[in-house]
Coordinates of C-alpha atoms and ligand atoms in Angstrom, one line a residue:
X570 CA 0.0 0.1 0.0
X571 CA 1.1 3.5 -0.7
X572 CA 3.0 4.9 2.3
X573 CA 1.0 7.3 4.5
X574 CA -2.4 5.6 3.8
X575 CA -4.3 3.0 5.7
X576 CA -7.1 0.8 4.3
X577 CA -10.3 0.0 6.3
X578 CA -12.3 -2.9 5.2
X579 CA -15.5 -4.6 6.4
X580 CA -17.0 -7.7 4.8
X581 CA -20.5 -8.9 4.5
X582 CA -20.7 -12.6 3.6
X583 CA -23.9 -14.4 2.5
X584 CA -24.1 -18.2 3.0
X585 CA -26.9 -20.3 1.7
X586 CA -27.8 -23.0 4.2
X587 CA -28.1 -26.6 3.1
X588 CA -31.5 -27.3 4.7
X589 CA -33.9 -29.6 3.1
X590 CA -36.6 -27.0 2.7
X591 CA -36.7 -23.2 2.1
X592 CA -36.7 -20.6 4.9
X593 CA -40.5 -20.0 5.3
X594 CA -42.2 -22.8 3.2
X595 CA -41.8 -26.5 2.5
X596 CA -40.4 -26.1 -1.1
X597 CA -37.1 -27.9 -1.4
X598 CA -34.0 -25.7 -0.9
X599 CA -31.8 -28.0 -2.8
X600 CA -33.2 -26.5 -5.9
X601 CA -34.0 -28.4 -9.1
X602 CA -32.4 -27.4 -12.5
X603 CA -35.8 -27.2 -14.1
X604 CA -36.8 -23.5 -13.6
X605 CA -39.8 -22.6 -11.5
X606 CA -40.5 -26.1 -10.3
X607 CA -39.8 -25.5 -6.5
X608 CA -42.2 -22.7 -5.8
X609 CA -45.3 -22.3 -3.9
X610 CA -47.7 -19.5 -2.9
X611 CA -45.5 -18.6 0.1
X612 CA -42.2 -18.2 -1.6
X613 CA -44.0 -16.5 -4.6
X614 CA -45.8 -14.3 -2.0
X615 CA -49.3 -14.9 -3.4
X616 CA -52.0 -13.0 -1.4
X617 CA -52.9 -14.7 1.9
X618 CA -49.9 -17.0 2.0
X619 CA -48.2 -17.1 5.4
X620 CA -44.4 -17.8 6.2
X621 CA -43.4 -20.3 8.8
X622 CA -39.7 -20.2 10.0
X623 CA -37.6 -23.2 9.2
X624 CA -36.3 -24.7 12.5
X625 CA -33.2 -26.3 11.0
X626 CA -32.2 -23.0 9.5
X627 CA -32.4 -21.3 12.8
X628 CA -30.2 -24.1 14.2
X629 CA -27.8 -23.4 11.4
X630 CA -27.5 -19.7 12.1
X631 CA -27.1 -20.3 15.8
X632 CA -24.3 -22.7 15.0
X633 CA -22.6 -20.1 12.9
X634 CA -23.0 -17.5 15.6
X635 CA -21.7 -19.7 18.3
X636 CA -18.7 -20.6 16.2
X637 CA -18.0 -17.0 15.7
X638 CA -18.1 -16.3 19.4
X639 CA -21.4 -14.3 19.1
X640 CA -24.0 -13.6 21.7
X641 CA -27.3 -15.3 20.7
X642 CA -30.3 -13.1 21.2
X643 CA -33.1 -15.1 22.8
X644 CA -35.6 -12.9 21.1
X645 CA -35.0 -11.7 17.5
X646 CA -37.2 -10.1 15.0
X647 CA -38.0 -10.5 11.3
X648 CA -38.3 -7.4 9.2
X649 CA -39.4 -6.6 5.6
X650 CA -36.6 -5.0 3.5
X651 CA -38.5 -3.3 0.7
X652 CA -37.0 -2.9 -2.7
X653 CA -38.2 -3.7 -6.2
X654 CA -36.1 -6.2 -8.2
X655 CA -37.5 -8.6 -10.9
X656 CA -36.3 -11.7 -9.2
X657 CA -37.7 -10.8 -5.8
X658 CA -41.3 -12.0 -6.1
X659 CA -42.6 -10.4 -2.9
X660 CA -40.9 -7.0 -3.7
X661 CA -39.5 -7.3 -0.2
X662 CA -37.0 -9.6 1.4
X663 CA -37.7 -11.1 4.7
X664 CA -34.6 -10.2 6.8
X665 CA -33.6 -8.9 10.1
X666 CA -32.8 -5.4 11.3
X667 CA -32.7 -4.6 15.0
X668 CA -32.4 -7.7 17.1
X669 CA -30.7 -10.2 14.7
X670 CA -30.3 -13.8 15.9
X671 CA -26.5 -13.2 16.6
X672 CA -24.4 -10.2 17.6
X673 CA -21.0 -9.0 19.0
X674 CA -18.8 -11.9 17.9
X675 CA -15.2 -12.1 16.9
X676 CA -13.0 -14.5 14.9
X677 CA -9.1 -14.9 15.1
X678 CA -7.6 -15.1 11.6
X679 CA -4.0 -16.2 10.8
X680 CA -2.3 -14.0 8.3
X681 CA 1.2 -15.3 7.4
X682 CA 2.8 -15.6 10.8
X683 CA 0.5 -13.1 12.5
X684 CA -2.9 -13.5 14.0
X685 CA -5.7 -10.7 13.8
X686 CA -9.0 -10.7 15.4
X687 CA -12.0 -9.6 13.2
X688 CA -15.0 -8.4 15.0
X689 CA -18.4 -9.8 14.0
X690 CA -21.0 -7.1 14.2
X691 CA -24.0 -9.4 13.5
X692 CA -25.1 -12.6 11.9
X693 CA -28.8 -12.4 10.7
X694 CA -31.2 -14.6 9.0
X695 CA -32.8 -13.8 5.6
X696 CA -33.9 -15.4 2.4
X697 CA -32.4 -15.6 -1.1
X698 CA -33.7 -14.1 -4.2
X699 CA -34.6 -15.8 -7.5
X700 CA -32.3 -15.8 -10.5
X701 CA -32.5 -13.7 -13.7
X702 CA -31.0 -14.8 -16.9
X703 CA -30.6 -12.1 -19.5
X704 CA -30.9 -13.4 -23.0
X705 CA -29.3 -11.8 -26.0
X706 CA -26.2 -10.8 -27.9
X707 CA -24.7 -9.1 -24.9
X708 CA -23.3 -12.3 -23.3
X709 CA -25.7 -12.2 -20.3
X710 CA -25.4 -8.5 -19.6
X711 CA -28.7 -6.8 -18.7
X712 CA -28.1 -3.7 -21.0
X713 CA -27.9 -5.7 -24.2
X714 CA -30.6 -8.2 -23.4
X715 CA -33.5 -9.0 -25.7
X716 CA -35.5 -10.4 -22.8
X717 CA -34.9 -11.8 -19.3
X718 CA -35.8 -15.2 -17.9
X719 CA -36.9 -15.5 -14.3
X720 CA -36.4 -18.5 -12.1
X721 CA -37.9 -18.3 -8.7
X722 CA -36.5 -21.7 -7.5
X723 CA -33.9 -20.0 -5.3
X724 CA -36.3 -17.5 -4.0
X725 CA -36.8 -18.2 -0.2
X726 CA -33.7 -20.4 0.3
X727 CA -32.3 -19.7 3.7
X728 CA -29.6 -17.2 3.7
X729 CA -27.3 -16.1 6.6
X730 CA -25.4 -12.8 6.4
X731 CA -22.3 -12.4 8.4
X732 CA -21.2 -8.8 8.9
X733 CA -17.8 -7.8 10.2
X734 CA -16.7 -4.7 12.0
X735 CA -14.4 -2.5 9.8
X736 CA -11.5 -4.3 11.4
X737 CA -9.7 -5.5 8.4
X738 CA -6.7 -3.7 7.1
X739 CA -5.3 -5.4 4.0
X740 CA -6.3 -7.4 1.0
X741 CA -4.4 -10.3 2.5
X742 CA -6.3 -10.1 5.8
X743 CA -9.6 -9.9 3.8
X744 CA -8.8 -13.1 2.0
X745 CA -7.6 -14.9 5.2
X746 CA -10.8 -14.0 6.9
X747 CA -12.9 -15.2 4.0
X748 CA -10.9 -18.5 3.9
X749 CA -11.4 -19.0 7.7
X750 CA -15.1 -18.2 7.5
X751 CA -15.4 -20.8 4.7
X752 CA -13.5 -23.4 6.8
X753 CA -15.8 -22.7 9.8
X754 CA -19.1 -22.9 7.8
X755 CA -17.7 -26.2 6.2
X756 CA -16.7 -27.7 9.6
X757 CA -20.2 -26.9 11.0
X758 CA -21.8 -28.7 8.0
X759 CA -24.5 -26.0 7.6
X760 CA -23.6 -25.1 3.9
X761 CA -21.5 -26.4 1.0
X762 CA -20.0 -22.9 1.1
X763 CA -19.1 -23.0 -2.5
X764 CA -17.8 -19.7 -3.9
X765 CA -18.0 -20.9 -7.4
X766 CA -21.7 -21.6 -7.3
X767 CA -22.6 -18.7 -5.2
X768 CA -23.7 -20.6 -2.0
X769 CA -21.1 -18.4 -0.3
X770 CA -20.4 -14.9 -1.5
X771 CA -18.7 -11.7 -0.4
X772 CA -19.4 -7.9 -0.4
X773 CA -16.4 -6.0 0.3
X774 CA -16.7 -2.5 2.0
X775 CA -13.5 -0.6 1.4
X776 CA -12.4 2.9 2.4
X777 CA -8.9 4.5 2.9
X778 CA -7.7 7.2 5.2
X779 CA -4.5 9.0 6.0
X780 CA -2.5 7.2 8.7
X781 CA -3.2 8.9 12.0
X782 CA -6.8 10.0 10.9
X783 CA -9.5 8.9 13.5
X784 CA -12.5 9.1 11.3
X785 CA -13.4 6.6 8.7
X786 CA -13.3 7.5 5.0
X787 CA -16.2 7.1 2.7
X788 CA -16.6 3.4 1.6
X789 CA -17.5 1.7 -1.6
X790 CA -19.1 -1.7 -1.5
X791 CA -18.0 -4.2 -4.2
X792 CA -20.9 -6.8 -4.4
X793 CA -20.9 -10.6 -5.0
X794 CA -17.2 -11.4 -5.2
X795 CA -17.1 -15.1 -5.9
X796 CA -13.6 -16.4 -5.1
X797 CA -11.0 -15.8 -2.5
X798 CA -8.6 -14.6 -5.0
X799 CA -11.1 -12.2 -6.5
X800 CA -11.8 -10.9 -3.0
X801 CA -8.2 -10.1 -2.4
X802 CA -7.8 -8.6 -5.9
X803 CA -10.9 -6.5 -5.7
X804 CA -10.0 -5.1 -2.3
X805 CA -6.4 -4.3 -3.5
X806 CA -7.9 -2.7 -6.7
X807 CA -10.3 -0.5 -4.6
X808 CA -7.7 0.6 -2.2
X809 CA -5.3 1.8 -5.0
X810 CA -8.3 3.4 -6.8
X811 CA -9.4 5.4 -3.8
X812 CA -6.0 6.6 -3.0
X813 CA -5.5 7.8 -6.5
X814 CA -8.8 9.6 -6.5
X815 CA -8.1 11.3 -3.1
X816 CA -4.4 12.3 -3.9
X817 CA -5.6 13.9 -7.2
X818 CA -8.1 16.1 -5.2
X819 CA -11.3 14.1 -5.9
X820 CA -13.7 12.5 -3.4
X821 CA -15.2 9.0 -3.0
X822 CA -18.8 8.5 -3.2
X823 CA -20.7 5.9 -1.3
X824 CA -21.6 3.5 -4.0
X825 CA -22.0 -0.1 -5.0
X826 CA -19.4 -1.4 -7.4
X827 CA -19.0 -4.5 -9.5
X828 CA -15.8 -6.6 -9.7
X829 CA -14.8 -7.6 -13.2
X830 CA -12.6 -10.7 -13.1
X831 CA -11.3 -10.3 -16.6
X832 CA -10.3 -6.7 -16.5
X833 CA -9.3 -6.9 -12.8
X834 CA -11.2 -3.7 -12.1
X835 CA -14.2 -2.5 -10.2
X836 CA -16.8 -0.4 -11.9
X837 CA -19.6 1.7 -10.6
X838 CA -23.1 -0.1 -10.5
X839 CA -25.3 2.4 -8.6
X840 CA -25.1 4.9 -5.8
X841 CA -25.7 3.2 -2.5
X842 CA -29.1 3.1 -0.8
X843 CA -29.1 4.2 2.8
X844 CA -31.1 1.9 5.1
X845 CA -33.9 4.5 5.2
X846 CA -34.5 3.7 1.6
X847 CA -35.5 0.2 2.4
X848 CA -38.5 1.2 4.6
X849 CA -37.7 -1.5 7.0
X850 CA -40.6 -2.5 9.1
X851 CA -41.3 -5.6 11.3
X852 CA -42.9 -8.3 9.3
X853 CA -46.5 -8.6 10.6
X854 CA -46.8 -12.2 9.4
X855 CA -43.9 -13.4 11.8
X856 CA -43.7 -13.5 15.5
X857 CA -40.6 -12.7 17.4
X858 CA -38.1 -15.7 17.2
X859 CA -37.6 -17.3 20.5
X860 CA -34.3 -19.1 20.9
X861 CA -34.5 -20.4 24.5
X862 CA -31.4 -21.0 26.5
X863 CA -32.2 -24.8 26.5
X864 CA -32.4 -24.8 22.7
X865 CA -29.3 -22.7 22.4
X866 CA -27.3 -25.1 24.7
X867 CA -28.6 -28.2 22.8
X868 CA -27.3 -26.6 19.6
X869 CA -24.0 -25.7 21.2
X870 CA -23.5 -29.3 22.2
X871 CA -23.5 -30.3 18.5
X872 CA -20.7 -28.0 17.5
X873 CA -17.8 -30.0 16.3
X874 CA -14.0 -29.2 16.7
X875 CA -13.4 -25.9 14.9
X876 CA -10.6 -25.6 12.3
X877 CA -8.4 -23.4 14.4
X878 CA -8.4 -25.9 17.2
X879 CA -7.8 -28.7 14.8
X880 CA -4.8 -26.8 13.4
X881 CA -3.4 -26.0 16.9
X882 CA -3.7 -29.7 17.7
X883 CA -1.6 -30.5 14.5
X884 CA 1.0 -28.0 15.4
X885 CA 1.3 -29.5 18.9
X886 CA 2.0 -32.9 17.2
X887 CA 5.1 -31.3 15.4
X888 CA 4.1 -29.7 12.1
X889 CA 4.5 -26.0 11.3
X890 CA 1.5 -23.7 10.9
X891 CA 1.5 -23.8 7.1
X892 CA 1.5 -27.6 7.0
X893 CA -1.1 -27.8 9.7
X894 CA -3.3 -25.5 7.6
X895 CA -2.8 -27.6 4.4
X896 CA -3.5 -30.8 6.3
X897 CA -6.6 -29.5 8.0
X898 CA -7.9 -28.1 4.7
X899 CA -7.7 -31.4 2.9
X900 CA -10.0 -34.0 4.4
X901 CA -8.3 -37.0 2.8
X902 CA -5.0 -35.9 4.3
X903 CA -6.1 -34.9 7.7
X904 CA -7.7 -38.3 8.4
X905 CA -4.5 -40.0 7.3
X906 CA -2.4 -37.7 9.4
X907 CA -4.5 -38.1 12.5
X908 CA -4.5 -41.9 12.3
X909 CA -0.8 -42.2 11.7
X910 CA 0.1 -39.8 14.6
X911 CA -2.4 -41.6 16.8
X912 CA -0.7 -44.9 16.0
X913 CA 2.8 -43.4 17.1
X914 CA 4.2 -41.9 13.9
X915 CA 6.2 -38.7 14.1
X916 CA 3.9 -35.8 13.2
X917 CA 6.7 -33.7 11.6
X918 CA 7.9 -36.4 9.1
X919 CA 4.3 -37.5 8.2
X920 CA 3.1 -33.9 7.8
X921 CA 6.0 -33.2 5.3
X922 CA 5.5 -36.4 3.4
X923 CA 1.7 -35.9 3.1
X924 CA 1.6 -32.1 2.2
X925 CA 4.8 -32.2 0.0
X926 CA 5.5 -35.4 -1.7
X927 CA 2.0 -37.1 -1.6
X928 CA 0.1 -33.9 -2.6
X929 CA 2.6 -33.1 -5.3
X930 CA 2.1 -36.6 -6.6
X931 CA -1.7 -37.0 -6.7
X932 CA -2.9 -33.5 -7.3
X933 CA -4.8 -33.3 -10.6
X934 CA -5.2 -30.3 -12.9
X935 CA -8.5 -29.4 -11.4
X936 CA -6.9 -29.2 -8.0
X937 CA -8.6 -32.2 -6.5
X938 CA -6.6 -35.1 -5.3
X939 CA -6.5 -38.6 -7.0
X940 CA -7.4 -41.6 -4.7
X941 CA -4.5 -42.5 -2.3
X942 CA -3.8 -46.2 -1.5
X943 CA -1.6 -45.1 1.3
X944 CA -2.8 -46.1 4.7
X945 CA -1.9 -44.8 8.2
X946 CA -0.3 -48.2 8.9
X947 CA 2.0 -47.6 5.9
X948 CA 3.1 -44.2 7.3
X949 CA 3.9 -45.8 10.7
X950 CA 5.9 -48.5 9.1
X951 CA 7.8 -46.1 6.8
X952 CA 8.5 -43.8 9.7
X953 CA 10.0 -46.6 11.7
X954 CA 12.1 -47.8 8.8
X955 CA 13.7 -44.4 8.4
X956 CA 14.1 -44.2 12.1
X957 CA 15.8 -47.5 12.3
X958 CA 18.2 -46.6 9.5
X959 CA 16.8 -49.1 7.1
X960 CA 15.9 -46.4 4.4
X961 CA 17.6 -43.3 3.3
X962 CA 15.4 -40.2 3.1
X963 CA 15.5 -40.4 -0.7
X964 CA 14.6 -44.1 -0.7
X965 CA 11.8 -43.4 1.8
X966 CA 10.3 -40.9 -0.7
X967 CA 10.4 -43.5 -3.4
X968 CA 8.7 -46.0 -1.2
X969 CA 6.1 -43.5 -0.2
X970 CA 5.0 -42.7 -3.7
X971 CA 5.0 -46.4 -4.5
X972 CA 2.6 -47.0 -1.5
X973 CA 0.4 -44.1 -2.7
X974 CA 0.2 -46.0 -6.1
X975 CA -0.9 -49.1 -4.2
X976 CA 2.3 -51.2 -4.6
X977 CA 2.0 -52.6 -1.2
X978 CA 3.4 -51.9 2.4
X979 CA 6.7 -50.0 2.7
X980 CA 8.6 -53.2 3.7
X981 CA 7.4 -55.1 0.7
X982 CA 8.1 -52.2 -1.6
X983 CA 11.6 -51.6 -0.2
X984 CA 12.4 -55.2 -0.5
X985 CA 11.0 -55.6 -4.0
X986 CA 13.0 -52.5 -5.2
X987 CA 16.1 -53.5 -3.2
X988 CA 16.2 -50.3 -1.3
X989 CA 16.9 -51.6 2.2
X990 CA 19.9 -49.8 3.7
X991 CA 22.5 -51.9 5.5
X992 CA 22.8 -50.6 9.1
X993 CA 24.3 -53.7 10.4
X994 CA 27.7 -52.2 11.7
X995 CA 29.6 -55.5 11.3
X996 CA 29.2 -55.5 7.5
X997 CA 29.9 -51.8 7.2
X998 CA 32.9 -52.0 9.4
X999 CA 34.5 -54.6 7.1
X1000 CA 33.9 -52.2 4.2
X1001 CA 35.3 -49.3 6.2
X1002 CA 38.5 -51.2 7.1
X1003 CA 39.0 -52.3 3.5
X1004 CA 38.7 -48.8 2.2
X1005 CA 41.0 -47.3 4.9
X1006 CA 43.6 -49.9 4.2
X1007 CA 43.6 -48.9 0.5
X1008 CA 43.7 -45.2 1.2
X1009 CA 46.4 -44.7 3.8
X1010 CA 47.5 -41.3 2.4
X1011 CA 43.9 -40.0 2.9
X1012 CA 43.9 -41.4 6.5
X1013 CA 47.3 -39.6 7.2
X1014 CA 45.9 -36.3 6.0
X1015 CA 42.8 -36.7 8.2
X1016 CA 44.9 -37.6 11.2
X1017 CA 47.1 -34.5 10.5
X1018 CA 43.9 -32.4 11.0
X1019 CA 42.6 -32.1 7.4
X1020 CA 39.0 -33.2 7.4
X1021 CA 38.4 -32.9 3.7
X1022 CA 39.2 -36.5 2.7
X1023 CA 36.4 -37.8 4.8
X1024 CA 33.9 -37.1 2.1
X1025 CA 36.0 -39.1 -0.3
X1026 CA 36.3 -42.1 2.1
X1027 CA 32.5 -41.9 2.6
X1028 CA 32.0 -42.2 -1.1
X1029 CA 34.4 -45.2 -1.3
X1030 CA 32.6 -47.1 1.5
X1031 CA 29.2 -46.4 -0.1
X1032 CA 30.4 -47.7 -3.4
X1033 CA 31.7 -50.8 -1.6
X1034 CA 28.3 -51.3 0.0
X1035 CA 26.4 -50.8 -3.3
X1036 CA 25.0 -47.5 -2.0
X1037 CA 23.1 -49.3 0.7
X1038 CA 25.0 -48.5 3.9
X1039 CA 23.4 -46.2 6.5
X1040 CA 25.5 -43.1 5.9
X1041 CA 25.2 -42.2 9.7
X1042 CA 26.8 -45.5 10.6
X1043 CA 29.5 -45.1 7.9
X1044 CA 30.3 -41.6 9.1
X1045 CA 30.6 -42.5 12.7
X1046 CA 32.9 -45.4 11.9
X1047 CA 35.2 -43.3 9.8
X1048 CA 35.4 -40.7 12.4
X1049 CA 36.1 -43.3 15.1
X1050 CA 38.8 -45.1 13.1
X1051 CA 40.7 -41.9 11.8
X1052 CA 40.8 -40.1 15.2
X1053 CA 44.2 -40.3 16.7
Ligands
LIG513 P1 -25.1 -1.9 4.4 O1 -26.3 -2.9 4.5 O2 -25.5 -0.6 4.2 O3 -24.0 -2.4 3.5 P2 -24.1 -3.0 6.9 O4 -24.1 -2.3 8.2 O5 -24.9 -4.1 6.6 O6 -24.4 -1.8 5.9 O7 -22.6 -3.3 6.5 C1 -21.6 -2.3 6.4 C2 -20.3 -3.0 6.3 O8 -19.4 -2.0 6.0 C3 -19.7 -3.6 7.6 O9 -19.0 -4.7 7.3 C4 -18.9 -2.5 8.2 O10 -17.9 -2.9 8.9 C5 -18.4 -1.8 6.8 N1 -18.1 -0.5 6.9 C6 -18.8 0.5 7.4 N2 -18.3 1.7 7.3 C7 -17.0 1.4 6.7 C8 -16.0 2.4 6.2 N3 -16.0 3.6 6.3 N4 -14.9 1.7 5.5 C9 -14.9 0.4 5.4 N5 -15.9 -0.5 5.8 C10 -17.0 0.1 6.5
LIG514 MG1 -24.0 -4.0 2.6
LIG515 ZN1 -42.3 -22.3 -1.4

């Protein structure tokens, strides 16, 4: 960032819950491809239809709130947020305003080697809109469309909005927060949290100010950013753009902007509504929502281990923070890692093998991993073979990848490929004695204090042993026998 400036960022994140039915009716929330086949009078807002809140969705939002260290309001209220949009059949969205389900939370986020805490202002319950498809020459853009197709299947799908305090200070922090939130939601199992399909999406509020300024600058809001990489890029772009505008004497307008992935720019969509424009009022069709302490506690008891705790556990078993993150983020690896460590394998070595060699070997072009035939028992065996000097570290890697390919257990593979190292010191000692006898000049140099020929002698012994002597044993013997 340009010296003298500071960025201030607050993120709003929408998460579609994976409940069976929609938020206020019994239509399926796992929406069918065929347009307008999952709609009813309630989600189409036909006159007289009455909404009934989805209990599972409330459990979902309470889980998210608890995982983000929020207070859960026992009583919360549903509001109507009024605006006209073609894919909003009611012409209002049922949302929350004052008294959301969850408030005043915080989430620790690791950014590189540092940890920052992002405040959570609120987590509230609302419903998703339908989908518009603009048809025509313009490649799906509304301005060039001949006509627009409306699909109300998604209208009424439970949507949770998570709003942060303006605590984020850099594009990297914004991305790290987004990634951590996604992990948390996935761990809770309340959404598939897929950015590419929009079941999780970000709005980035960005402003800048001169370092030392106490008041916040005017913000722009970049809507519906749909990947972590785009989130980082969009925030970085906005920071630079706003600094340039301000430095050249201009001013920032509070507006909604759109991120264009191809050009790597944000463009203005419309000036931003103030909340007064939405004419919020309490929905007369819905009673205050009551989350009793008993219900809250019952939900709390179902919350699984959260990703940060899982990573800390991995670090405690010997891996570094980056490796812990990679392991925890990849289900296929984390279960192998946990089982192997549980069975006594050293965490550090197993972590490096899995996140380095194994991932490098099985990662496909699309980023997913191919099936791994490796088992935890293999990892335990491999580690003990290395530990006992039976395999060199490079032979261990060869054996590891063969086990990944399903060639058998490490001892079988090592035997079949003739990779077992000799660490029996009797055999090695004979070879060492033979080499020393043939190289008396080198021995004299070493005894006179010149350590250089040791490397040469090591090489000779290894050759004598067909490359399969444990180098540690060879080195020790050479030192012992050339020390006056
Ligand atoms: P709205 O619905 O108008 O977008 P919200 O209160 O829901 O308002 O969300 C506002 C978001 O913008 C929050 O994440 C908040 O932290 C962030 N924010 C508010 N003011 C600023 C500012 N000056 N600069 C950056 N972010 C801001
Ligand atoms: Mg907003
Ligand atoms: Zn319905």
